[in-house]
PDB file of C-alpha atoms in Angstrom:
ATOM      1  CA  SER A  61      13.905  10.135  10.878  1.00 47.00           C
ATOM      2  CA  ARG A  62      12.057   7.265  12.569  1.00 61.00           C
ATOM      3  CA  LEU A  63       9.347   6.860   9.938  1.00 62.00           C
ATOM      4  CA  LEU A  64      11.365   4.891   7.377  1.00 67.00           C
ATOM      5  CA  PRO A  65      12.838   2.287   9.765  1.00 67.00           C
ATOM      6  CA  ALA A  66       9.489   1.651  11.527  1.00 69.00           C
ATOM      7  CA  PRO A  67       8.432  -1.173   9.139  1.00 70.00           C
ATOM      8  CA  PHE A  68      11.699  -2.990   9.888  1.00 73.00           C
ATOM      9  CA  VAL A  69      11.434  -2.926  13.704  1.00 74.00           C
ATOM     10  CA  HIS A  70       9.610  -5.694  15.574  1.00 70.00           C
ATOM     11  CA  GLY A  71       8.413  -6.010  19.151  1.00 73.00           C
ATOM     12  CA  GLY A  72       9.620  -9.539  19.815  1.00 77.00           C
ATOM     13  CA  VAL A  73       9.901 -13.016  18.384  1.00 85.00           C
ATOM     14  CA  LEU A  74       6.134 -13.630  18.128  1.00 81.00           C
ATOM     15  CA  HIS A  75       5.673 -10.304  16.341  1.00 76.00           C
ATOM     16  CA  LEU A  76       8.467 -11.201  13.899  1.00 82.00           C
ATOM     17  CA  ILE A  77       6.997 -14.679  13.245  1.00 83.00           C
ATOM     18  CA  ALA A  78       3.515 -13.286  12.567  1.00 80.00           C
ATOM     19  CA  THR A  79       4.985 -10.653  10.251  1.00 81.00           C
ATOM     20  CA  MET A  80       7.036 -13.216   8.341  1.00 83.00           C
ATOM     21  CA  ALA A  81       4.014 -15.542   8.096  1.00 83.00           C
ATOM     22  CA  GLY A  82       2.144 -12.740   6.356  1.00 83.00           C
ATOM     23  CA  LEU A  83       4.998 -11.529   4.181  1.00 86.00           C
ATOM     24  CA  VAL A  84       7.032 -14.526   2.985  1.00 88.00           C
ATOM     25  CA  PRO A  85       4.333 -16.542   1.147  1.00 86.00           C
ATOM     26  CA  LEU A  86       2.890 -13.335  -0.272  1.00 88.00           C
ATOM     27  CA  GLY A  87       6.284 -12.008  -1.320  1.00 89.00           C
ATOM     28  CA  LEU A  88       7.312 -15.238  -3.027  1.00 87.00           C
ATOM     29  CA  VAL A  89       4.220 -15.159  -5.239  1.00 85.00           C
ATOM     30  CA  LEU A  90       3.667 -11.459  -5.769  1.00 86.00           C
ATOM     31  CA  GLU A  91       7.226 -10.257  -6.350  1.00 87.00           C
ATOM     32  CA  ARG A  92       7.552 -12.688  -9.259  1.00 83.00           C
ATOM     33  CA  ALA A  93       4.263 -11.502 -10.715  1.00 82.00           C
ATOM     34  CA  VAL A  94       4.694  -7.725 -10.470  1.00 83.00           C
ATOM     35  CA  GLY A  95       8.478  -7.325 -10.327  1.00 84.00           C
ATOM     36  CA  ARG A  96      10.948  -6.186  -7.689  1.00 87.00           C
ATOM     37  CA  LEU A  97      10.610  -2.440  -8.191  1.00 87.00           C
ATOM     38  CA  PRO A  98       6.800  -2.147  -7.798  1.00 85.00           C
ATOM     39  CA  PHE A  99       6.924  -4.601  -4.881  1.00 88.00           C
ATOM     40  CA  ALA A 100       9.647  -2.676  -3.035  1.00 89.00           C
ATOM     41  CA  ALA A 101       8.131   0.717  -3.861  1.00 89.00           C
ATOM     42  CA  VAL A 102       4.713  -0.275  -2.514  1.00 90.00           C
ATOM     43  CA  TYR A 103       6.250  -1.829   0.615  1.00 90.00           C
ATOM     44  CA  LEU A 104       8.259   1.310   1.438  1.00 90.00           C
ATOM     45  CA  ALA A 105       5.478   3.759   0.519  1.00 89.00           C
ATOM     46  CA  ALA A 106       2.806   1.851   2.454  1.00 90.00           C
ATOM     47  CA  GLY A 107       5.082   1.472   5.489  1.00 88.00           C
ATOM     48  CA  THR A 108       5.931   5.166   5.498  1.00 88.00           C
ATOM     49  CA  VAL A 109       2.320   6.286   5.024  1.00 87.00           C
ATOM     50  CA  ALA A 110       1.187   3.912   7.795  1.00 85.00           C
ATOM     51  CA  ALA A 111       3.849   5.340  10.127  1.00 84.00           C
ATOM     52  CA  VAL A 112       2.790   8.910   9.346  1.00 83.00           C
ATOM     53  CA  THR A 113      -0.870   7.979   9.780  1.00 83.00           C
ATOM     54  CA  SER A 114      -0.124   6.468  13.190  1.00 80.00           C
ATOM     55  CA  LEU A 115       1.501   9.757  14.203  1.00 78.00           C
ATOM     56  CA  TRP A 116      -1.729  11.570  13.344  1.00 78.00           C
ATOM     57  CA  THR A 117      -4.181   9.089  14.829  1.00 76.00           C
ATOM     58  CA  MET A 118      -2.533   7.639  17.941  1.00 72.00           C
ATOM     59  CA  PRO A 119      -2.013   9.390  21.289  1.00 72.00           C
ATOM     60  CA  PRO A 120       1.167  11.510  21.431  1.00 73.00           C
ATOM     61  CA  MET A 121       3.153   9.291  23.805  1.00 71.00           C
ATOM     62  CA  SER A 122       2.204   5.946  22.239  1.00 70.00           C
ATOM     63  CA  ILE A 123       4.733   3.744  20.521  1.00 66.00           C
ATOM     64  CA  SER A 124       4.021   2.046  17.222  1.00 67.00           C
ATOM     65  CA  PHE A 125       6.310  -0.116  15.162  1.00 69.00           C
ATOM     66  CA  GLY A 126       6.223  -3.073  12.858  1.00 73.00           C
ATOM     67  CA  ALA A 127       5.590  -3.893   9.264  1.00 81.00           C
ATOM     68  CA  SER A 128       1.829  -4.366   9.370  1.00 84.00           C
ATOM     69  CA  GLY A 129       1.094  -1.167   7.431  1.00 85.00           C
ATOM     70  CA  ALA A 130       3.664  -2.113   4.786  1.00 87.00           C
ATOM     71  CA  ILE A 131       2.360  -5.669   4.566  1.00 88.00           C
ATOM     72  CA  PHE A 132      -1.202  -4.439   4.279  1.00 88.00           C
ATOM     73  CA  GLY A 133       0.145  -2.364   1.382  1.00 92.00           C
ATOM     74  CA  ILE A 134       1.482  -5.533  -0.228  1.00 91.00           C
ATOM     75  CA  TYR A 135      -1.949  -7.151   0.242  1.00 88.00           C
ATOM     76  CA  GLY A 136      -3.399  -4.083  -1.486  1.00 91.00           C
ATOM     77  CA  LEU A 137      -0.938  -4.665  -4.333  1.00 90.00           C
ATOM     78  CA  LEU A 138      -2.136  -8.288  -4.460  1.00 88.00           C
ATOM     79  CA  LEU A 139      -5.738  -7.084  -4.658  1.00 86.00           C
ATOM     80  CA  ALA A 140      -4.863  -4.739  -7.537  1.00 86.00           C
ATOM     81  CA  ALA A 141      -2.964  -7.563  -9.288  1.00 83.00           C
ATOM     82  CA  LEU A 142      -5.925  -9.926  -8.914  1.00 81.00           C
ATOM     83  CA  VAL A 143      -8.311  -7.314 -10.311  1.00 80.00           C
ATOM     84  CA  TRP A 144      -5.906  -6.717 -13.203  1.00 78.00           C
ATOM     85  CA  THR A 145      -5.558 -10.482 -13.838  1.00 74.00           C
ATOM     86  CA  VAL A 146      -9.332 -11.086 -13.736  1.00 73.00           C
ATOM     87  CA  ALA A 147      -9.805  -8.112 -16.089  1.00 72.00           C
ATOM     88  CA  GLY A 148      -7.491  -9.865 -18.557  1.00 68.00           C
ATOM     89  CA  GLY A 149      -4.475  -7.584 -18.274  1.00 68.00           C
ATOM     90  CA  PRO A 150      -1.008  -9.126 -18.587  1.00 65.00           C
ATOM     91  CA  LEU A 151       1.352  -8.755 -15.643  1.00 64.00           C
ATOM     92  CA  GLU A 152       5.030  -8.099 -16.201  1.00 62.00           C
ATOM     93  CA  PRO A 153       7.307  -9.935 -15.513  1.00 57.00           C
ATOM     94  CA  GLY A 154       4.848 -12.833 -15.074  1.00 61.00           C
ATOM     95  CA  PRO A 155       1.228 -13.842 -14.583  1.00 62.00           C
ATOM     96  CA  LEU A 156      -0.491 -14.222 -11.220  1.00 66.00           C
ATOM     97  CA  PRO A 157      -2.343 -17.527 -11.237  1.00 66.00           C
ATOM     98  CA  LEU A 158      -5.350 -17.534  -8.921  1.00 67.00           C
ATOM     99  CA  THR A 159      -4.217 -20.915  -7.548  1.00 73.00           C
ATOM    100  CA  ARG A 160      -0.965 -19.308  -6.336  1.00 72.00           C
ATOM    101  CA  ALA A 161      -2.908 -16.481  -4.747  1.00 67.00           C
ATOM    102  CA  LYS A 162      -4.949 -19.050  -2.799  1.00 74.00           C
ATOM    103  CA  GLN A 163      -1.732 -20.501  -1.325  1.00 77.00           C
ATOM    104  CA  ILE A 164      -1.183 -17.242   0.527  1.00 80.00           C
ATOM    105  CA  ALA A 165      -4.305 -17.763   2.670  1.00 77.00           C
ATOM    106  CA  GLY A 166      -2.599 -19.604   5.561  1.00 79.00           C
ATOM    107  CA  GLY A 167       0.054 -16.968   6.171  1.00 79.00           C
ATOM    108  CA  ALA A 168      -2.493 -14.212   5.647  1.00 80.00           C
ATOM    109  CA  ALA A 169      -4.749 -15.730   8.318  1.00 80.00           C
ATOM    110  CA  VAL A 170      -1.918 -15.839  10.883  1.00 81.00           C
ATOM    111  CA  PHE A 171      -0.911 -12.272  10.051  1.00 79.00           C
ATOM    112  CA  LEU A 172      -4.462 -10.886  10.146  1.00 80.00           C
ATOM    113  CA  LEU A 173      -5.390 -12.669  13.392  1.00 79.00           C
ATOM    114  CA  TYR A 174      -2.211 -11.480  15.104  1.00 78.00           C
ATOM    115  CA  ASN A 175      -2.864  -7.896  14.025  1.00 76.00           C
ATOM    116  CA  LEU A 176      -6.507  -8.143  15.044  1.00 75.00           C
ATOM    117  CA  PHE A 177      -5.637  -9.158  18.602  1.00 76.00           C
ATOM    118  CA  THR A 178      -2.664  -6.841  19.208  1.00 73.00           C
ATOM    119  CA  ASP A 179      -2.415  -3.072  19.178  1.00 59.00           C
ATOM    120  CA  ARG A 180       0.956  -2.635  17.521  1.00 57.00           C
ATOM    121  CA  LEU A 181      -0.491  -0.261  14.925  1.00 55.00           C
ATOM    122  CA  ASP A 182      -3.983   1.105  14.718  1.00 74.00           C
ATOM    123  CA  ILE A 183      -6.427  -0.084  12.073  1.00 79.00           C
ATOM    124  CA  VAL A 184      -6.492   3.342  10.411  1.00 81.00           C
ATOM    125  CA  SER A 185      -2.761   3.057   9.680  1.00 82.00           C
ATOM    126  CA  GLU A 186      -3.160  -0.466   8.365  1.00 83.00           C
ATOM    127  CA  LEU A 187      -6.012   0.641   6.099  1.00 86.00           C
ATOM    128  CA  ALA A 188      -3.863   3.546   4.895  1.00 88.00           C
ATOM    129  CA  GLY A 189      -1.179   1.012   3.953  1.00 88.00           C
ATOM    130  CA  LEU A 190      -3.783  -1.118   2.176  1.00 88.00           C
ATOM    131  CA  GLY A 191      -4.993   1.917   0.222  1.00 90.00           C
ATOM    132  CA  ILE A 192      -1.448   2.821  -0.809  1.00 90.00           C
ATOM    133  CA  GLY A 193      -0.964  -0.760  -2.009  1.00 90.00           C
ATOM    134  CA  VAL A 194      -4.123  -0.717  -4.110  1.00 89.00           C
ATOM    135  CA  ALA A 195      -3.285   2.709  -5.557  1.00 88.00           C
ATOM    136  CA  GLY A 196       0.324   1.700  -6.205  1.00 86.00           C
ATOM    137  CA  GLY A 197      -0.824  -1.447  -7.950  1.00 85.00           C
ATOM    138  CA  LEU A 198      -3.331   0.409 -10.066  1.00 82.00           C
ATOM    139  CA  MET A 199      -0.660   2.941 -11.014  1.00 82.00           C
ATOM    140  CA  SER A 200       1.886   0.284 -11.911  1.00 79.00           C
ATOM    141  CA  PHE A 201      -0.667  -1.611 -14.027  1.00 75.00           C
ATOM    142  CA  GLY A 202      -1.926   1.540 -15.698  1.00 69.00           C
ATOM    143  CA  LEU A 203      -5.463   1.238 -14.338  1.00 59.00           C
ATOM    144  CA  LEU A 204      -5.298   4.358 -12.211  1.00 52.00           C
ATOM    145  CA  GLY A 205      -4.658   6.431 -15.299  1.00 51.00           C
ATOM    146  CA  LEU A 206      -7.937   5.182 -16.752  1.00 52.00           C
ATOM    147  CA  PHE A 207      -9.835   6.580 -13.767  1.00 51.00           C
ATOM    148  CA  VAL A 208      -7.762   9.532 -12.586  1.00 50.00           C
ATOM    149  CA  GLY A 209      -6.269  10.718 -15.884  1.00 48.00           C
ATOM    150  CA  PRO A 210      -9.465  12.242 -17.329  1.00 51.00           C
ATOM    151  CA  VAL A 211     -10.273  13.912 -13.990  1.00 52.00           C
ATOM    152  CA  VAL A 212      -6.799  15.459 -13.718  1.00 50.00           C
ATOM    153  CA  ILE A 213      -6.910  16.664 -17.334  1.00 54.00           C
ATOM    154  CA  ALA A 214     -10.389  18.168 -16.875  1.00 57.00           C
ATOM    155  CA  GLU A 215      -9.312  19.931 -13.665  1.00 58.00           C
ATOM    156  CA  ALA A 216      -6.154  21.288 -15.308  1.00 58.00           C
ATOM    157  CA  LEU A 217      -8.189  22.606 -18.255  1.00 58.00           C
ATOM    158  CA  SER A 218     -10.674  24.209 -15.873  1.00 62.00           C
ATOM    159  CA  LEU A 219      -7.904  25.951 -13.920  1.00 59.00           C
ATOM    160  CA  TRP A 220      -6.297  27.121 -17.168  1.00 57.00           C
ATOM    161  CA  ARG A 221      -9.612  28.489 -18.469  1.00 58.00           C
ATOM    162  CA  ASN A 222     -10.251  30.299 -15.194  1.00 59.00           C
ATOM    163  CA  SER A 223      -6.783  31.863 -15.238  1.00 54.00           C
ATOM    164  CA  ILE A 224      -7.389  33.183 -18.756  1.00 52.00           C
ATOM    165  CA  ALA A 225     -10.851  34.508 -17.902  1.00 50.00           C
ATOM    166  CA  ARG A 226      -9.602  36.241 -14.736  1.00 51.00           C
ATOM    167  CA  PRO A 227      -6.000  37.388 -15.066  1.00 52.00           C
ATOM    168  CA  VAL A 228      -4.086  37.592 -11.813  1.00 51.00           C
ATOM    169  CA  GLU A 229      -3.643  41.161 -10.571  1.00 58.00           C
ATOM    170  CA  PRO A 230      -0.090  42.139  -9.648  1.00 59.00           C
ATOM    171  CA  ALA A 231       0.594  42.367  -5.926  1.00 59.00           C
ATOM    172  CA  ALA A 232       0.722  45.858  -4.474  1.00 56.00           C
TER     173      ALA A 232
END
């Protein structure tokens, strides 16, 4: 019950300022480029996965909070959008000019430096958020299907063939 609100809780004014410095410039550019739904979905998924990852990787009585995992997810979405743009794919609802992506650098620097020098969330959780952002971006742009689709189809066919070759015996 505490996993979903974790990305919306902050540990003080400085923590909130660093989070907003990382999120606002990025959000203004990226939400217009990819749309509200993929942006919100990646933010929530990355924040939740980062919170779960911190439960697994941090000591039992430690406290973690903040939006860094979710924001790292949004940076992962930015990375996927930049790869998609460089590859020549159109973004809906709008393009992501590389000049606009460069404007994010100042806020990103503040956010990254703050997270580097504080222990609000461990790096494993932040990297999990980043990975969710990249995967979410690749899924929303259709790139993940190019890589994962053939593997999933081949695995499904293999399982189907094996089930035909060796029928399941009824339980006794």
